[in-house]
Amino acid sequence: MVLATAALLFSVCTGAVLWLFIKNRSSQIVKANNRNLSYILLVSLFLSFCCCFLFIGRPVPITCILRQTAFLFLYTVAISSLLGKTLTVVIVFHATKPGTRLRKFVGSRVSISLVLLCSLGKLAICSTWLIWATPFVALDTKTTQKTMTLWCNEGSIAAFYVAVAYTAALALLSFIVAFMARKLPDRYNEAQHITFSMLVFFSVWASFIPTYLSTKGKYMVAVEIFAILASTAGLLSCVFVPKCYIILLNPKQITTKTNILIL
């Protein structure tokens, strides 16, 4: 009940941030942080929070099929959006150098194409997983002797870890690119926020894997929901809270701090 309430609250918060960005879509701070990718990122985070509800309640075939693949795909879209945002900024700042060929890559098409490419890669992995070893509802008779519990068998634990590893690889790449972007002018600090959000992601999931392997039944589900909430909320807060603060509480910074990069 607590986890379901938390998932609902975070979903509402994400929707509110999306509404705030759409309402202020003409402001420089929204434009300066790649408006289209921000929308994609917020929608994917909103749906990632909603995926928590697939883990709650009596397991049925459709929830067993969707709960892992849907979240991992949506979170990959979110990570890809962060990668696209940071890579775009790196390209823009280096494209100002004389004689560079990077100017032809400036714009939203490259970043959107990157998100699409990374997402298609994850879609291929998840589709192969569902075709090769479809998750199914199973009966657990080993955890407790007196009761039998329905649970979702993932079909292939190897496929699950391959899907997680793909997302982790994109997160690592996003971290590296954001870390490289730390030398950009101080007035642009989204790279720092993205770096920290990736550190939160790795911290949460590095703790999740051993805990997930050592738990069974409803406790395993609770651990995974907590990991989803923590990693997704960490990304939401690290990337968007500073921007919401400027829009709502310190709008004067919009004209002095965000006129560097308009995409």
mmCIF file of C-alpha atoms in Angstrom:
data_model
loop_
_atom_site.group_PDB
_atom_site.id
_atom_site.type_symbol
_atom_site.label_atom_id
_atom_site.label_comp_id
_atom_site.label_asym_id
_atom_site.label_seq_id
_atom_site.Cartn_x
_atom_site.Cartn_y
_atom_site.Cartn_z
ATOM 1 C CA MET A 1 0.000 0.000 0.000
ATOM 2 C CA VAL A 2 2.833 2.395 0.858
ATOM 3 C CA LEU A 3 4.668 1.636 -2.382
ATOM 4 C CA ALA A 4 1.481 2.017 -4.425
ATOM 5 C CA THR A 5 0.810 5.394 -2.810
ATOM 6 C CA ALA A 6 4.381 6.489 -3.489
ATOM 7 C CA ALA A 7 4.081 5.421 -7.134
ATOM 8 C CA LEU A 8 0.848 7.398 -7.471
ATOM 9 C CA LEU A 9 2.350 10.520 -5.875
ATOM 10 C CA PHE A 10 5.449 10.394 -8.071
ATOM 11 C CA SER A 11 3.256 9.913 -11.149
ATOM 12 C CA VAL A 12 1.250 13.000 -10.218
ATOM 13 C CA CYS A 13 4.442 14.989 -9.593
ATOM 14 C CA THR A 14 5.838 13.960 -12.972
ATOM 15 C CA GLY A 15 2.600 14.948 -14.669
ATOM 16 C CA ALA A 16 2.738 18.312 -12.900
ATOM 17 C CA VAL A 17 6.297 18.917 -14.101
ATOM 18 C CA LEU A 18 5.274 18.008 -17.649
ATOM 19 C CA TRP A 19 2.354 20.437 -17.430
ATOM 20 C CA LEU A 20 4.704 23.143 -16.118
ATOM 21 C CA PHE A 21 7.106 22.606 -19.019
ATOM 22 C CA ILE A 22 4.302 22.659 -21.578
ATOM 23 C CA LYS A 23 2.852 25.818 -20.032
ATOM 24 C CA ASN A 24 6.281 27.494 -20.156
ATOM 25 C CA ARG A 25 7.311 25.966 -23.493
ATOM 26 C CA SER A 26 8.148 29.403 -24.909
ATOM 27 C CA SER A 27 10.466 30.338 -22.044
ATOM 28 C CA GLN A 28 14.198 30.216 -22.601
ATOM 29 C CA ILE A 29 14.911 27.706 -19.844
ATOM 30 C CA VAL A 30 12.635 25.113 -21.465
ATOM 31 C CA LYS A 31 14.030 25.778 -24.936
ATOM 32 C CA ALA A 32 17.600 25.792 -23.677
ATOM 33 C CA ASN A 33 17.292 22.265 -22.300
ATOM 34 C CA ASN A 34 16.092 20.658 -25.533
ATOM 35 C CA ARG A 35 12.335 20.975 -25.199
ATOM 36 C CA ASN A 36 11.391 17.913 -27.262
ATOM 37 C CA LEU A 37 13.705 15.583 -25.365
ATOM 38 C CA SER A 38 12.441 16.990 -22.075
ATOM 39 C CA TYR A 39 8.897 16.040 -23.092
ATOM 40 C CA ILE A 40 10.002 12.532 -24.091
ATOM 41 C CA LEU A 41 11.929 12.149 -20.850
ATOM 42 C CA LEU A 42 9.009 13.261 -18.673
ATOM 43 C CA VAL A 43 6.507 11.013 -20.454
ATOM 44 C CA SER A 44 8.824 8.011 -20.117
ATOM 45 C CA LEU A 45 9.346 8.763 -16.409
ATOM 46 C CA PHE A 46 5.594 9.099 -15.873
ATOM 47 C CA LEU A 47 4.963 5.732 -17.525
ATOM 48 C CA SER A 48 7.869 4.186 -15.587
ATOM 49 C CA PHE A 49 6.172 5.153 -12.325
ATOM 50 C CA CYS A 50 2.915 3.701 -13.647
ATOM 51 C CA CYS A 51 4.703 0.398 -14.321
ATOM 52 C CA CYS A 52 4.910 -0.118 -10.551
ATOM 53 C CA PHE A 53 1.207 -0.973 -10.562
ATOM 54 C CA LEU A 54 1.923 -3.965 -12.820
ATOM 55 C CA PHE A 55 3.822 -5.526 -9.908
ATOM 56 C CA ILE A 56 0.968 -5.046 -7.425
ATOM 57 C CA GLY A 57 -1.909 -7.472 -7.006
ATOM 58 C CA ARG A 58 -2.600 -11.005 -8.172
ATOM 59 C CA PRO A 59 -0.255 -12.036 -11.009
ATOM 60 C CA VAL A 60 -1.943 -12.663 -14.358
ATOM 61 C CA PRO A 61 -0.286 -13.548 -17.688
ATOM 62 C CA ILE A 62 -0.467 -10.039 -19.153
ATOM 63 C CA THR A 63 1.116 -8.366 -16.108
ATOM 64 C CA CYS A 64 3.854 -10.993 -15.995
ATOM 65 C CA ILE A 65 4.639 -10.302 -19.644
ATOM 66 C CA LEU A 66 4.579 -6.519 -19.383
ATOM 67 C CA ARG A 67 5.954 -5.583 -15.984
ATOM 68 C CA GLN A 68 9.665 -6.178 -16.619
ATOM 69 C CA THR A 69 9.791 -5.459 -20.336
ATOM 70 C CA ALA A 70 7.625 -2.330 -20.177
ATOM 71 C CA PHE A 71 9.626 -0.716 -17.385
ATOM 72 C CA LEU A 72 13.028 -1.597 -18.843
ATOM 73 C CA PHE A 73 11.990 -0.272 -22.248
ATOM 74 C CA LEU A 74 10.579 2.976 -20.835
ATOM 75 C CA TYR A 75 13.578 3.547 -18.603
ATOM 76 C CA THR A 76 15.837 2.988 -21.596
ATOM 77 C CA VAL A 77 13.919 5.728 -23.417
ATOM 78 C CA ALA A 78 14.542 7.999 -20.416
ATOM 79 C CA ILE A 79 18.270 7.216 -20.289
ATOM 80 C CA SER A 80 18.534 7.669 -24.058
ATOM 81 C CA SER A 81 16.889 11.077 -23.735
ATOM 82 C CA LEU A 82 19.479 12.112 -21.157
ATOM 83 C CA LEU A 83 22.237 10.873 -23.438
ATOM 84 C CA GLY A 84 20.754 12.822 -26.341
ATOM 85 C CA LYS A 85 20.434 16.007 -24.267
ATOM 86 C CA THR A 86 24.028 15.874 -23.043
ATOM 87 C CA LEU A 87 25.498 14.851 -26.385
ATOM 88 C CA THR A 88 23.641 17.677 -28.110
ATOM 89 C CA VAL A 89 25.102 20.208 -25.699
ATOM 90 C CA VAL A 90 28.626 18.872 -26.219
ATOM 91 C CA ILE A 91 28.178 19.093 -29.994
ATOM 92 C CA VAL A 92 26.752 22.630 -29.825
ATOM 93 C CA PHE A 93 29.607 24.008 -27.780
ATOM 94 C CA HIS A 94 32.276 22.316 -29.870
ATOM 95 C CA ALA A 95 30.562 23.324 -33.119
ATOM 96 C CA THR A 96 31.513 26.939 -32.445
ATOM 97 C CA LYS A 97 35.164 26.147 -33.103
ATOM 98 C CA PRO A 98 36.461 27.274 -36.531
ATOM 99 C CA GLY A 99 36.709 24.584 -39.185
ATOM 100 C CA THR A 100 34.703 21.989 -37.281
ATOM 101 C CA ARG A 101 32.356 19.602 -39.057
ATOM 102 C CA LEU A 102 30.085 19.250 -36.054
ATOM 103 C CA ARG A 103 27.784 22.057 -37.159
ATOM 104 C CA LYS A 104 25.833 19.721 -39.405
ATOM 105 C CA PHE A 105 24.929 17.653 -36.321
ATOM 106 C CA VAL A 106 23.496 20.626 -34.416
ATOM 107 C CA GLY A 107 19.732 20.412 -33.973
ATOM 108 C CA SER A 108 17.067 18.153 -32.548
ATOM 109 C CA ARG A 109 17.108 15.563 -35.351
ATOM 110 C CA VAL A 110 20.340 13.966 -34.187
ATOM 111 C CA SER A 111 19.201 13.661 -30.575
ATOM 112 C CA ILE A 112 15.770 12.306 -31.535
ATOM 113 C CA SER A 113 17.424 9.799 -33.884
ATOM 114 C CA LEU A 114 19.719 8.698 -31.062
ATOM 115 C CA VAL A 115 16.772 8.117 -28.724
ATOM 116 C CA LEU A 116 14.955 6.187 -31.448
ATOM 117 C CA LEU A 117 17.997 4.035 -32.222
ATOM 118 C CA CYS A 118 18.680 3.172 -28.580
ATOM 119 C CA SER A 119 15.000 2.454 -27.959
ATOM 120 C CA LEU A 120 14.775 0.167 -30.986
ATOM 121 C CA GLY A 121 17.758 -1.772 -29.657
ATOM 122 C CA LYS A 122 15.966 -2.310 -26.355
ATOM 123 C CA LEU A 123 12.743 -3.177 -28.155
ATOM 124 C CA ALA A 124 14.594 -5.882 -30.089
ATOM 125 C CA ILE A 125 15.989 -7.345 -26.852
ATOM 126 C CA CYS A 126 12.592 -7.339 -25.132
ATOM 127 C CA SER A 127 10.847 -8.813 -28.181
ATOM 128 C CA THR A 128 13.401 -11.613 -28.371
ATOM 129 C CA TRP A 129 12.913 -12.258 -24.666
ATOM 130 C CA LEU A 130 9.122 -12.483 -24.988
ATOM 131 C CA ILE A 131 9.318 -14.778 -28.016
ATOM 132 C CA TRP A 132 12.139 -17.004 -26.760
ATOM 133 C CA ALA A 133 11.140 -17.315 -23.093
ATOM 134 C CA THR A 134 7.769 -15.728 -22.368
ATOM 135 C CA PRO A 135 7.219 -14.860 -18.683
ATOM 136 C CA PHE A 136 4.353 -16.798 -17.097
ATOM 137 C CA VAL A 137 2.402 -17.209 -13.873
ATOM 138 C CA ALA A 138 3.882 -19.919 -11.647
ATOM 139 C CA LEU A 139 2.993 -21.477 -8.298
ATOM 140 C CA ASP A 140 5.510 -21.105 -5.477
ATOM 141 C CA THR A 141 5.403 -24.035 -3.060
ATOM 142 C CA LYS A 142 8.931 -23.761 -1.685
ATOM 143 C CA THR A 143 9.047 -20.397 0.080
ATOM 144 C CA THR A 144 6.492 -21.390 2.712
ATOM 145 C CA GLN A 145 5.297 -24.897 3.509
ATOM 146 C CA LYS A 146 1.766 -23.985 4.583
ATOM 147 C CA THR A 147 0.761 -21.737 1.693
ATOM 148 C CA MET A 148 1.134 -21.675 -2.068
ATOM 149 C CA THR A 149 1.779 -18.330 -3.735
ATOM 150 C CA LEU A 150 1.316 -17.208 -7.317
ATOM 151 C CA TRP A 151 4.302 -15.380 -8.761
ATOM 152 C CA CYS A 152 5.654 -14.285 -12.122
ATOM 153 C CA ASN A 153 8.372 -16.480 -13.562
ATOM 154 C CA GLU A 154 10.487 -14.275 -15.826
ATOM 155 C CA GLY A 155 10.954 -17.095 -18.330
ATOM 156 C CA SER A 156 14.691 -16.533 -18.604
ATOM 157 C CA ILE A 157 16.781 -14.878 -15.927
ATOM 158 C CA ALA A 158 19.544 -14.505 -18.525
ATOM 159 C CA ALA A 159 17.247 -12.441 -20.768
ATOM 160 C CA PHE A 160 16.336 -10.278 -17.786
ATOM 161 C CA TYR A 161 19.975 -9.532 -17.020
ATOM 162 C CA VAL A 162 20.765 -8.841 -20.685
ATOM 163 C CA ALA A 163 17.944 -6.274 -20.741
ATOM 164 C CA VAL A 164 19.196 -4.694 -17.503
ATOM 165 C CA ALA A 165 22.783 -4.694 -18.797
ATOM 166 C CA TYR A 166 21.721 -2.837 -21.960
ATOM 167 C CA THR A 167 20.107 -0.092 -19.894
ATOM 168 C CA ALA A 168 23.125 0.013 -17.580
ATOM 169 C CA ALA A 169 25.460 0.378 -20.573
ATOM 170 C CA LEU A 170 23.471 3.375 -21.826
ATOM 171 C CA ALA A 171 23.511 4.846 -18.324
ATOM 172 C CA LEU A 172 27.286 4.434 -18.183
ATOM 173 C CA LEU A 173 27.648 6.123 -21.574
ATOM 174 C CA SER A 174 25.399 8.968 -20.405
ATOM 175 C CA PHE A 175 27.521 9.348 -17.288
ATOM 176 C CA ILE A 176 30.733 9.489 -19.322
ATOM 177 C CA VAL A 177 29.374 12.084 -21.756
ATOM 178 C CA ALA A 178 27.940 14.189 -18.919
ATOM 179 C CA PHE A 179 31.239 13.957 -17.049
ATOM 180 C CA MET A 180 33.045 15.168 -20.160
ATOM 181 C CA ALA A 181 30.614 18.077 -20.370
ATOM 182 C CA ARG A 182 31.556 19.303 -16.895
ATOM 183 C CA LYS A 183 34.124 21.661 -18.485
ATOM 184 C CA LEU A 184 31.435 23.583 -20.318
ATOM 185 C CA PRO A 185 30.681 27.150 -19.132
ATOM 186 C CA ASP A 186 29.529 27.219 -15.507
ATOM 187 C CA ARG A 187 26.218 28.832 -16.395
ATOM 188 C CA TYR A 188 25.166 25.567 -18.034
ATOM 189 C CA ASN A 189 25.021 22.961 -15.275
ATOM 190 C CA GLU A 190 22.587 20.317 -16.533
ATOM 191 C CA ALA A 191 25.524 17.990 -17.163
ATOM 192 C CA GLN A 192 26.213 18.015 -13.439
ATOM 193 C CA HIS A 193 22.607 17.091 -12.708
ATOM 194 C CA ILE A 194 22.679 14.252 -15.238
ATOM 195 C CA THR A 195 25.956 12.962 -13.793
ATOM 196 C CA PHE A 196 24.448 12.858 -10.325
ATOM 197 C CA SER A 197 21.261 11.165 -11.582
ATOM 198 C CA MET A 198 23.351 8.414 -13.171
ATOM 199 C CA LEU A 199 25.231 7.938 -9.903
ATOM 200 C CA VAL A 200 21.876 7.516 -8.163
ATOM 201 C CA PHE A 201 20.857 4.966 -10.799
ATOM 202 C CA PHE A 202 24.011 2.894 -10.349
ATOM 203 C CA SER A 203 23.791 3.081 -6.555
ATOM 204 C CA VAL A 204 20.186 1.875 -6.515
ATOM 205 C CA TRP A 205 20.616 -0.954 -8.986
ATOM 206 C CA ALA A 206 23.963 -2.094 -7.578
ATOM 207 C CA SER A 207 22.107 -2.588 -4.297
ATOM 208 C CA PHE A 208 19.068 -4.074 -6.016
ATOM 209 C CA ILE A 209 20.716 -6.990 -7.833
ATOM 210 C CA PRO A 210 22.122 -8.864 -4.783
ATOM 211 C CA THR A 211 18.989 -8.100 -2.759
ATOM 212 C CA TYR A 212 16.767 -9.312 -5.598
ATOM 213 C CA LEU A 213 18.680 -12.581 -5.818
ATOM 214 C CA SER A 214 18.389 -13.245 -2.087
ATOM 215 C CA THR A 215 14.634 -12.627 -1.704
ATOM 216 C CA LYS A 216 11.560 -14.571 -2.747
ATOM 217 C CA GLY A 217 7.850 -14.050 -3.187
ATOM 218 C CA LYS A 218 6.203 -10.771 -2.201
ATOM 219 C CA TYR A 219 9.453 -9.450 -0.742
ATOM 220 C CA MET A 220 11.148 -9.764 -4.133
ATOM 221 C CA VAL A 221 8.325 -7.755 -5.702
ATOM 222 C CA ALA A 222 8.597 -5.083 -2.997
ATOM 223 C CA VAL A 223 12.349 -4.808 -3.543
ATOM 224 C CA GLU A 224 11.902 -4.316 -7.278
ATOM 225 C CA ILE A 225 9.159 -1.712 -6.860
ATOM 226 C CA PHE A 226 11.391 0.177 -4.440
ATOM 227 C CA ALA A 227 14.274 0.066 -6.942
ATOM 228 C CA ILE A 228 12.017 1.374 -9.713
ATOM 229 C CA LEU A 229 10.715 4.193 -7.540
ATOM 230 C CA ALA A 230 14.140 5.165 -6.201
ATOM 231 C CA SER A 231 15.936 5.199 -9.558
ATOM 232 C CA THR A 232 13.118 6.945 -11.427
ATOM 233 C CA ALA A 233 12.513 9.492 -8.667
ATOM 234 C CA GLY A 234 16.247 10.150 -8.488
ATOM 235 C CA LEU A 235 16.341 10.924 -12.188
ATOM 236 C CA LEU A 236 13.242 13.126 -11.968
ATOM 237 C CA SER A 237 14.518 15.128 -9.004
ATOM 238 C CA CYS A 238 18.113 15.524 -10.183
ATOM 239 C CA VAL A 239 17.220 16.710 -13.671
ATOM 240 C CA PHE A 240 13.990 18.661 -13.219
ATOM 241 C CA VAL A 241 13.828 20.048 -9.671
ATOM 242 C CA PRO A 242 16.487 22.741 -10.397
ATOM 243 C CA LYS A 243 14.567 23.850 -13.505
ATOM 244 C CA CYS A 244 11.229 23.913 -11.687
ATOM 245 C CA TYR A 245 12.844 25.990 -8.952
ATOM 246 C CA ILE A 246 13.991 28.561 -11.497
ATOM 247 C CA ILE A 247 10.643 28.665 -13.312
ATOM 248 C CA LEU A 248 8.520 28.948 -10.168
ATOM 249 C CA LEU A 249 10.674 30.685 -7.567
ATOM 250 C CA ASN A 250 13.514 32.430 -9.359
ATOM 251 C CA PRO A 251 12.301 33.442 -12.839
ATOM 252 C CA LYS A 252 14.869 36.245 -13.097
ATOM 253 C CA GLN A 253 17.539 33.611 -13.779
ATOM 254 C CA ILE A 254 15.763 32.613 -16.978
ATOM 255 C CA THR A 255 17.085 35.601 -18.897
ATOM 256 C CA THR A 256 20.573 35.593 -17.381
ATOM 257 C CA LYS A 257 21.333 31.933 -17.132
ATOM 258 C CA THR A 258 19.658 30.145 -19.994
ATOM 259 C CA ASN A 259 20.355 32.262 -23.034
ATOM 260 C CA ILE A 260 23.353 30.143 -23.975
ATOM 261 C CA LEU A 261 21.705 27.235 -25.707
ATOM 262 C CA ILE A 262 18.406 27.479 -27.555
ATOM 263 C CA LEU A 263 17.454 24.314 -29.418
#
